[in-house]
Amino acid sequence: MKEQKNSSSAMVVFSGGQDSTTCLFWAMKRYDTVIALSFDYGQRHHEELVCAKEICRQYQIEHIIMDMSLLNQLVSNSLTRPDIAVDEDAPEQGTPNSFVDGRNHLFLSYAAIAAKQRGITDIITGVSQSDFSGYPDCRDVFIKSLNVTLNLAMDFPFDLITPLMWRDKKETWALADELGILDLIREKTLTCYNGIRGEGCGHCPACKLRKKGFMEYMALKKNLS
Ligand code: ZN
């Protein structure tokens, strides 16, 4: 069953993690054709690209992997270099050392160029302001600003769609459950900064956030049943 279909096709920026996988299945309920777009930027947790490929193959989703190794040359931080440890806790000031300058800006701009070639206006990304971990390019104001810029840059009515913008991790787990993909997200996706799929390493910030949200959602579900 398709619901609230905006147009027939959408492109989903897809990393193989919890959030973008949830968005991919959210999109598949709403569009006839969904194309997944992943970026290879020499990320420390390269295993996430393997997860992305496997999910697309299993569900027969067209998958584009774009080379963005340039980003790795530009930015040295804990997500692009294996010799820099990921901060366990958020810093008191500034962005965490897992923040990659310009990542969402570049990814969404390249996604828009690829989407326009196919006549696709709707671009879906799993960014969230509710759980934005101090990343400025996950904020709603940035997405709205970039949307205007992309429309002006290419004279095309792009629509940057953010299904998770106002959901915290607990609510993202709830959405996955609603979409019937709770186990798929638990087992087949990779969010961990140390590159371990599923439950992950358990102590990096991404694992902590994912687990906390899952426990909160399970507690809520138990109370409701
Ligand atoms: Zn981890």
PDB file of C-alpha atoms and ligand atoms in Angstrom:
ATOM      1  CA  MET A   1       0.000   0.000   0.000  1.00  0.00           C
ATOM      2  CA  LYS A   2       1.361   3.386  -1.004  1.00  0.00           C
ATOM      3  CA  GLU A   3       0.414   6.291   1.203  1.00  0.00           C
ATOM      4  CA  GLN A   4       0.672  10.064   0.659  1.00  0.00           C
ATOM      5  CA  LYS A   5       2.703   9.632  -2.504  1.00  0.00           C
ATOM      6  CA  ASN A   6       4.247  12.960  -3.542  1.00  0.00           C
ATOM      7  CA  SER A   7       5.621  11.901  -6.892  1.00  0.00           C
ATOM      8  CA  SER A   8       6.685   8.645  -8.435  1.00  0.00           C
ATOM      9  CA  SER A   9      10.410   8.657  -7.635  1.00  0.00           C
ATOM     10  CA  ALA A  10      12.726   9.614  -4.815  1.00  0.00           C
ATOM     11  CA  MET A  11      16.427   9.473  -4.073  1.00  0.00           C
ATOM     12  CA  VAL A  12      17.500   8.489  -0.552  1.00  0.00           C
ATOM     13  CA  VAL A  13      20.922   9.393   0.820  1.00  0.00           C
ATOM     14  CA  PHE A  14      21.778   6.011   2.261  1.00  0.00           C
ATOM     15  CA  SER A  15      24.704   5.184   4.545  1.00  0.00           C
ATOM     16  CA  GLY A  16      23.611   1.751   5.732  1.00  0.00           C
ATOM     17  CA  GLY A  17      23.029   3.083   9.261  1.00  0.00           C
ATOM     18  CA  GLN A  18      19.891   3.053  11.389  1.00  0.00           C
ATOM     19  CA  ASP A  19      18.531   6.451  10.357  1.00  0.00           C
ATOM     20  CA  SER A  20      19.005   6.286   6.612  1.00  0.00           C
ATOM     21  CA  THR A  21      17.792   2.675   6.456  1.00  0.00           C
ATOM     22  CA  THR A  22      14.603   3.717   8.252  1.00  0.00           C
ATOM     23  CA  CYS A  23      14.235   6.543   5.719  1.00  0.00           C
ATOM     24  CA  LEU A  24      14.774   4.124   2.823  1.00  0.00           C
ATOM     25  CA  PHE A  25      11.868   1.931   3.911  1.00  0.00           C
ATOM     26  CA  TRP A  26       9.767   4.995   4.743  1.00  0.00           C
ATOM     27  CA  ALA A  27      10.313   6.106   1.133  1.00  0.00           C
ATOM     28  CA  MET A  28       9.499   2.680  -0.293  1.00  0.00           C
ATOM     29  CA  LYS A  29       5.987   2.991   1.202  1.00  0.00           C
ATOM     30  CA  ARG A  30       5.464   6.298  -0.537  1.00  0.00           C
ATOM     31  CA  TYR A  31       7.141   6.144  -3.944  1.00  0.00           C
ATOM     32  CA  ASP A  32       6.990   3.747  -6.879  1.00  0.00           C
ATOM     33  CA  THR A  33      10.725   4.047  -7.467  1.00  0.00           C
ATOM     34  CA  VAL A  34      13.358   4.611  -4.823  1.00  0.00           C
ATOM     35  CA  ILE A  35      17.042   5.017  -5.631  1.00  0.00           C
ATOM     36  CA  ALA A  36      19.602   4.712  -2.852  1.00  0.00           C
ATOM     37  CA  LEU A  37      22.740   6.848  -3.029  1.00  0.00           C
ATOM     38  CA  SER A  38      25.790   6.077  -0.896  1.00  0.00           C
ATOM     39  CA  PHE A  39      29.111   7.891  -0.667  1.00  0.00           C
ATOM     40  CA  ASP A  40      32.493   6.275  -0.412  1.00  0.00           C
ATOM     41  CA  TYR A  41      34.749   8.783   1.349  1.00  0.00           C
ATOM     42  CA  GLY A  42      37.205   6.322   2.780  1.00  0.00           C
ATOM     43  CA  GLN A  43      35.194   6.287   5.980  1.00  0.00           C
ATOM     44  CA  ARG A  44      36.725   4.620   8.990  1.00  0.00           C
ATOM     45  CA  HIS A  45      33.703   2.338   9.284  1.00  0.00           C
ATOM     46  CA  HIS A  46      33.812   1.107   5.688  1.00  0.00           C
ATOM     47  CA  GLU A  47      31.653  -1.825   6.734  1.00  0.00           C
ATOM     48  CA  GLU A  48      28.630   0.510   6.553  1.00  0.00           C
ATOM     49  CA  LEU A  49      28.933   0.523   2.754  1.00  0.00           C
ATOM     50  CA  VAL A  50      28.855  -3.282   2.826  1.00  0.00           C
ATOM     51  CA  CYS A  51      25.646  -3.099   4.893  1.00  0.00           C
ATOM     52  CA  ALA A  52      24.173  -0.600   2.424  1.00  0.00           C
ATOM     53  CA  LYS A  53      24.981  -2.865  -0.537  1.00  0.00           C
ATOM     54  CA  GLU A  54      23.497  -5.923   1.149  1.00  0.00           C
ATOM     55  CA  ILE A  55      20.237  -4.190   2.043  1.00  0.00           C
ATOM     56  CA  CYS A  56      19.824  -2.837  -1.512  1.00  0.00           C
ATOM     57  CA  ARG A  57      20.576  -6.225  -3.034  1.00  0.00           C
ATOM     58  CA  GLN A  58      18.129  -8.009  -0.730  1.00  0.00           C
ATOM     59  CA  TYR A  59      15.291  -5.571  -1.459  1.00  0.00           C
ATOM     60  CA  GLN A  60      16.197  -5.019  -5.118  1.00  0.00           C
ATOM     61  CA  ILE A  61      16.727  -1.299  -4.744  1.00  0.00           C
ATOM     62  CA  GLU A  62      18.839   0.508  -7.317  1.00  0.00           C
ATOM     63  CA  HIS A  63      22.016   1.572  -5.551  1.00  0.00           C
ATOM     64  CA  ILE A  64      24.507   4.200  -6.640  1.00  0.00           C
ATOM     65  CA  ILE A  65      27.849   4.474  -4.822  1.00  0.00           C
ATOM     66  CA  MET A  66      29.590   7.747  -5.492  1.00  0.00           C
ATOM     67  CA  ASP A  67      33.309   8.267  -4.965  1.00  0.00           C
ATOM     68  CA  MET A  68      33.865  11.106  -2.515  1.00  0.00           C
ATOM     69  CA  SER A  69      37.441  10.352  -1.580  1.00  0.00           C
ATOM     70  CA  LEU A  70      38.101  14.071  -1.975  1.00  0.00           C
ATOM     71  CA  LEU A  71      36.412  14.562   1.398  1.00  0.00           C
ATOM     72  CA  ASN A  72      38.992  12.330   3.030  1.00  0.00           C
ATOM     73  CA  GLN A  73      41.790  14.438   1.559  1.00  0.00           C
ATOM     74  CA  LEU A  74      40.195  17.621   2.837  1.00  0.00           C
ATOM     75  CA  VAL A  75      39.248  16.620   6.349  1.00  0.00           C
ATOM     76  CA  SER A  76      41.224  14.638   8.866  1.00  0.00           C
ATOM     77  CA  ASN A  77      39.076  13.593  11.769  1.00  0.00           C
ATOM     78  CA  SER A  78      38.068  10.524  13.695  1.00  0.00           C
ATOM     79  CA  LEU A  79      35.597   9.301  11.052  1.00  0.00           C
ATOM     80  CA  THR A  80      38.007   9.621   8.146  1.00  0.00           C
ATOM     81  CA  ARG A  81      41.281   8.540   9.774  1.00  0.00           C
ATOM     82  CA  PRO A  82      41.772   5.241  11.567  1.00  0.00           C
ATOM     83  CA  ASP A  83      44.556   6.654  13.761  1.00  0.00           C
ATOM     84  CA  ILE A  84      42.337   9.286  15.424  1.00  0.00           C
ATOM     85  CA  ALA A  85      40.169   7.954  18.262  1.00  0.00           C
ATOM     86  CA  VAL A  86      36.478   8.902  18.388  1.00  0.00           C
ATOM     87  CA  ASP A  87      35.614  11.084  21.416  1.00  0.00           C
ATOM     88  CA  GLU A  88      33.600   9.026  23.872  1.00  0.00           C
ATOM     89  CA  ASP A  89      31.697  12.088  25.094  1.00  0.00           C
ATOM     90  CA  ALA A  90      30.601  15.338  23.473  1.00  0.00           C
ATOM     91  CA  PRO A  91      33.010  18.259  23.992  1.00  0.00           C
ATOM     92  CA  GLU A  92      31.900  21.230  26.102  1.00  0.00           C
ATOM     93  CA  GLN A  93      32.439  23.568  23.161  1.00  0.00           C
ATOM     94  CA  GLY A  94      32.474  23.190  19.399  1.00  0.00           C
ATOM     95  CA  THR A  95      31.687  20.130  17.330  1.00  0.00           C
ATOM     96  CA  PRO A  96      32.625  16.551  18.309  1.00  0.00           C
ATOM     97  CA  ASN A  97      35.712  15.109  16.585  1.00  0.00           C
ATOM     98  CA  SER A  98      33.433  12.767  14.626  1.00  0.00           C
ATOM     99  CA  PHE A  99      31.993  15.759  12.753  1.00  0.00           C
ATOM    100  CA  VAL A 100      33.167  15.898   9.128  1.00  0.00           C
ATOM    101  CA  ASP A 101      33.123  19.515   7.903  1.00  0.00           C
ATOM    102  CA  GLY A 102      30.853  19.950   4.905  1.00  0.00           C
ATOM    103  CA  ARG A 103      29.764  16.306   4.702  1.00  0.00           C
ATOM    104  CA  ASN A 104      26.005  16.767   4.486  1.00  0.00           C
ATOM    105  CA  HIS A 105      26.414  19.926   2.429  1.00  0.00           C
ATOM    106  CA  LEU A 106      28.487  18.073  -0.182  1.00  0.00           C
ATOM    107  CA  PHE A 107      26.482  14.841  -0.066  1.00  0.00           C
ATOM    108  CA  LEU A 108      23.157  16.602  -0.576  1.00  0.00           C
ATOM    109  CA  SER A 109      24.572  18.801  -3.348  1.00  0.00           C
ATOM    110  CA  TYR A 110      25.899  15.767  -5.236  1.00  0.00           C
ATOM    111  CA  ALA A 111      22.641  13.921  -4.573  1.00  0.00           C
ATOM    112  CA  ALA A 112      20.743  16.848  -6.084  1.00  0.00           C
ATOM    113  CA  ILE A 113      22.896  16.836  -9.232  1.00  0.00           C
ATOM    114  CA  ALA A 114      22.373  13.075  -9.650  1.00  0.00           C
ATOM    115  CA  ALA A 115      18.640  13.373  -8.915  1.00  0.00           C
ATOM    116  CA  LYS A 116      18.090  16.140 -11.451  1.00  0.00           C
ATOM    117  CA  GLN A 117      19.687  14.044 -14.214  1.00  0.00           C
ATOM    118  CA  ARG A 118      16.906  11.555 -13.576  1.00  0.00           C
ATOM    119  CA  GLY A 119      14.153  14.142 -13.227  1.00  0.00           C
ATOM    120  CA  ILE A 120      13.797  13.432  -9.516  1.00  0.00           C
ATOM    121  CA  THR A 121      12.857  16.330  -7.229  1.00  0.00           C
ATOM    122  CA  ASP A 122      12.441  14.480  -3.924  1.00  0.00           C
ATOM    123  CA  ILE A 123      15.644  13.834  -1.972  1.00  0.00           C
ATOM    124  CA  ILE A 124      15.358  12.117   1.382  1.00  0.00           C
ATOM    125  CA  THR A 125      17.915  12.339   4.171  1.00  0.00           C
ATOM    126  CA  GLY A 126      17.891  10.893   7.679  1.00  0.00           C
ATOM    127  CA  VAL A 127      19.256  13.931   9.520  1.00  0.00           C
ATOM    128  CA  SER A 128      17.697  14.798  12.859  1.00  0.00           C
ATOM    129  CA  GLN A 129      17.790  17.995  14.857  1.00  0.00           C
ATOM    130  CA  SER A 130      16.369  16.204  17.904  1.00  0.00           C
ATOM    131  CA  ASP A 131      19.453  13.985  18.135  1.00  0.00           C
ATOM    132  CA  PHE A 132      21.877  16.135  16.208  1.00  0.00           C
ATOM    133  CA  SER A 133      24.910  15.406  18.418  1.00  0.00           C
ATOM    134  CA  GLY A 134      26.230  18.925  17.827  1.00  0.00           C
ATOM    135  CA  TYR A 135      26.482  18.506  14.035  1.00  0.00           C
ATOM    136  CA  PRO A 136      25.443  21.856  12.498  1.00  0.00           C
ATOM    137  CA  ASP A 137      24.548  20.294   9.138  1.00  0.00           C
ATOM    138  CA  CYS A 138      21.831  18.124  10.711  1.00  0.00           C
ATOM    139  CA  ARG A 139      19.770  21.155  11.710  1.00  0.00           C
ATOM    140  CA  ASP A 140      16.481  22.042  10.063  1.00  0.00           C
ATOM    141  CA  VAL A 141      17.643  25.581   9.269  1.00  0.00           C
ATOM    142  CA  PHE A 142      20.622  24.234   7.301  1.00  0.00           C
ATOM    143  CA  ILE A 143      18.448  21.833   5.278  1.00  0.00           C
ATOM    144  CA  LYS A 144      15.930  24.603   4.482  1.00  0.00           C
ATOM    145  CA  SER A 145      18.720  26.960   3.496  1.00  0.00           C
ATOM    146  CA  LEU A 146      20.413  24.386   1.266  1.00  0.00           C
ATOM    147  CA  ASN A 147      17.064  23.520  -0.328  1.00  0.00           C
ATOM    148  CA  VAL A 148      16.669  27.138  -1.465  1.00  0.00           C
ATOM    149  CA  THR A 149      20.290  27.239  -2.671  1.00  0.00           C
ATOM    150  CA  LEU A 150      19.958  24.034  -4.694  1.00  0.00           C
ATOM    151  CA  ASN A 151      16.727  25.229  -6.316  1.00  0.00           C
ATOM    152  CA  LEU A 152      18.445  28.464  -7.329  1.00  0.00           C
ATOM    153  CA  ALA A 153      21.662  26.731  -8.373  1.00  0.00           C
ATOM    154  CA  MET A 154      19.958  24.351 -10.783  1.00  0.00           C
ATOM    155  CA  ASP A 155      16.619  26.054 -11.426  1.00  0.00           C
ATOM    156  CA  PHE A 156      14.816  22.904 -10.370  1.00  0.00           C
ATOM    157  CA  PRO A 157      12.124  22.400  -7.691  1.00  0.00           C
ATOM    158  CA  PHE A 158      14.047  20.108  -5.343  1.00  0.00           C
ATOM    159  CA  ASP A 159      12.365  19.027  -2.142  1.00  0.00           C
ATOM    160  CA  LEU A 160      14.761  17.976   0.625  1.00  0.00           C
ATOM    161  CA  ILE A 161      12.656  15.689   2.806  1.00  0.00           C
ATOM    162  CA  THR A 162      13.679  14.858   6.388  1.00  0.00           C
ATOM    163  CA  PRO A 163      11.343  12.266   7.941  1.00  0.00           C
ATOM    164  CA  LEU A 164      13.443  12.071  11.133  1.00  0.00           C
ATOM    165  CA  MET A 165      14.091  15.795  11.702  1.00  0.00           C
ATOM    166  CA  TRP A 166      11.995  16.014  14.863  1.00  0.00           C
ATOM    167  CA  ARG A 167      12.334  12.419  16.032  1.00  0.00           C
ATOM    168  CA  ASP A 168      14.778  11.342  18.698  1.00  0.00           C
ATOM    169  CA  LYS A 169      16.269   7.840  18.575  1.00  0.00           C
ATOM    170  CA  LYS A 170      13.377   6.339  20.544  1.00  0.00           C
ATOM    171  CA  GLU A 171      10.909   7.710  17.999  1.00  0.00           C
ATOM    172  CA  THR A 172      13.097   6.524  15.112  1.00  0.00           C
ATOM    173  CA  TRP A 173      12.964   2.993  16.554  1.00  0.00           C
ATOM    174  CA  ALA A 174       9.166   3.406  16.833  1.00  0.00           C
ATOM    175  CA  LEU A 175       9.001   4.349  13.152  1.00  0.00           C
ATOM    176  CA  ALA A 176      11.101   1.311  12.194  1.00  0.00           C
ATOM    177  CA  ASP A 177       8.691  -0.896  14.139  1.00  0.00           C
ATOM    178  CA  GLU A 178       5.710   0.757  12.414  1.00  0.00           C
ATOM    179  CA  LEU A 179       7.390   0.024   9.047  1.00  0.00           C
ATOM    180  CA  GLY A 180       7.911  -3.626  10.069  1.00  0.00           C
ATOM    181  CA  ILE A 181      11.714  -3.426   9.956  1.00  0.00           C
ATOM    182  CA  LEU A 182      12.712  -3.438  13.635  1.00  0.00           C
ATOM    183  CA  ASP A 183      14.752  -6.651  13.364  1.00  0.00           C
ATOM    184  CA  LEU A 184      16.304  -5.614  10.065  1.00  0.00           C
ATOM    185  CA  ILE A 185      17.512  -2.368  11.644  1.00  0.00           C
ATOM    186  CA  ARG A 186      18.806  -4.193  14.721  1.00  0.00           C
ATOM    187  CA  GLU A 187      20.738  -6.813  12.811  1.00  0.00           C
ATOM    188  CA  LYS A 188      21.656  -5.482   9.379  1.00  0.00           C
ATOM    189  CA  THR A 189      22.530  -1.827   9.884  1.00  0.00           C
ATOM    190  CA  LEU A 190      25.708  -0.218  11.134  1.00  0.00           C
ATOM    191  CA  THR A 191      25.746   2.930  13.242  1.00  0.00           C
ATOM    192  CA  CYS A 192      28.835   2.200  15.364  1.00  0.00           C
ATOM    193  CA  TYR A 193      31.839   4.503  14.880  1.00  0.00           C
ATOM    194  CA  ASN A 194      34.074   1.481  15.395  1.00  0.00           C
ATOM    195  CA  GLY A 195      32.528  -0.339  12.457  1.00  0.00           C
ATOM    196  CA  ILE A 196      30.686  -3.147  14.232  1.00  0.00           C
ATOM    197  CA  ARG A 197      27.247  -3.849  12.818  1.00  0.00           C
ATOM    198  CA  GLY A 198      24.073  -4.513  14.796  1.00  0.00           C
ATOM    199  CA  GLU A 199      24.583  -3.958  18.517  1.00  0.00           C
ATOM    200  CA  GLY A 200      27.977  -2.345  17.786  1.00  0.00           C
ATOM    201  CA  CYS A 201      30.905  -1.813  20.175  1.00  0.00           C
ATOM    202  CA  GLY A 202      28.567  -0.504  22.872  1.00  0.00           C
ATOM    203  CA  HIS A 203      30.736   2.407  24.016  1.00  0.00           C
ATOM    204  CA  CYS A 204      31.134   4.898  21.145  1.00  0.00           C
ATOM    205  CA  PRO A 205      28.694   7.884  21.123  1.00  0.00           C
ATOM    206  CA  ALA A 206      26.685   6.418  18.212  1.00  0.00           C
ATOM    207  CA  CYS A 207      26.244   3.070  19.984  1.00  0.00           C
ATOM    208  CA  LYS A 208      25.266   4.766  23.238  1.00  0.00           C
ATOM    209  CA  LEU A 209      22.640   6.889  21.485  1.00  0.00           C
ATOM    210  CA  ARG A 210      21.270   3.956  19.484  1.00  0.00           C
ATOM    211  CA  LYS A 211      21.056   1.684  22.529  1.00  0.00           C
ATOM    212  CA  LYS A 212      19.512   4.327  24.789  1.00  0.00           C
ATOM    213  CA  GLY A 213      16.801   4.995  22.196  1.00  0.00           C
ATOM    214  CA  PHE A 214      16.142   1.292  21.751  1.00  0.00           C
ATOM    215  CA  MET A 215      15.792   0.662  25.495  1.00  0.00           C
ATOM    216  CA  GLU A 216      13.464   3.651  25.835  1.00  0.00           C
ATOM    217  CA  TYR A 217      11.325   2.477  22.938  1.00  0.00           C
ATOM    218  CA  MET A 218      11.124  -1.091  24.261  1.00  0.00           C
ATOM    219  CA  ALA A 219      10.095   0.216  27.718  1.00  0.00           C
ATOM    220  CA  LEU A 220       7.425   2.377  26.113  1.00  0.00           C
ATOM    221  CA  LYS A 221       6.136  -0.506  23.993  1.00  0.00           C
ATOM    222  CA  LYS A 222       5.926  -2.754  27.052  1.00  0.00           C
ATOM    223  CA  ASN A 223       3.910  -0.136  28.940  1.00  0.00           C
ATOM    224  CA  LEU A 224       1.501   0.261  26.031  1.00  0.00           C
ATOM    225  CA  SER A 225       0.847  -3.448  25.561  1.00  0.00           C
TER     226      SER A 225
HETATM  227 ZN    ZN B   1      30.158   1.674  18.667  1.00  0.00          ZN
END
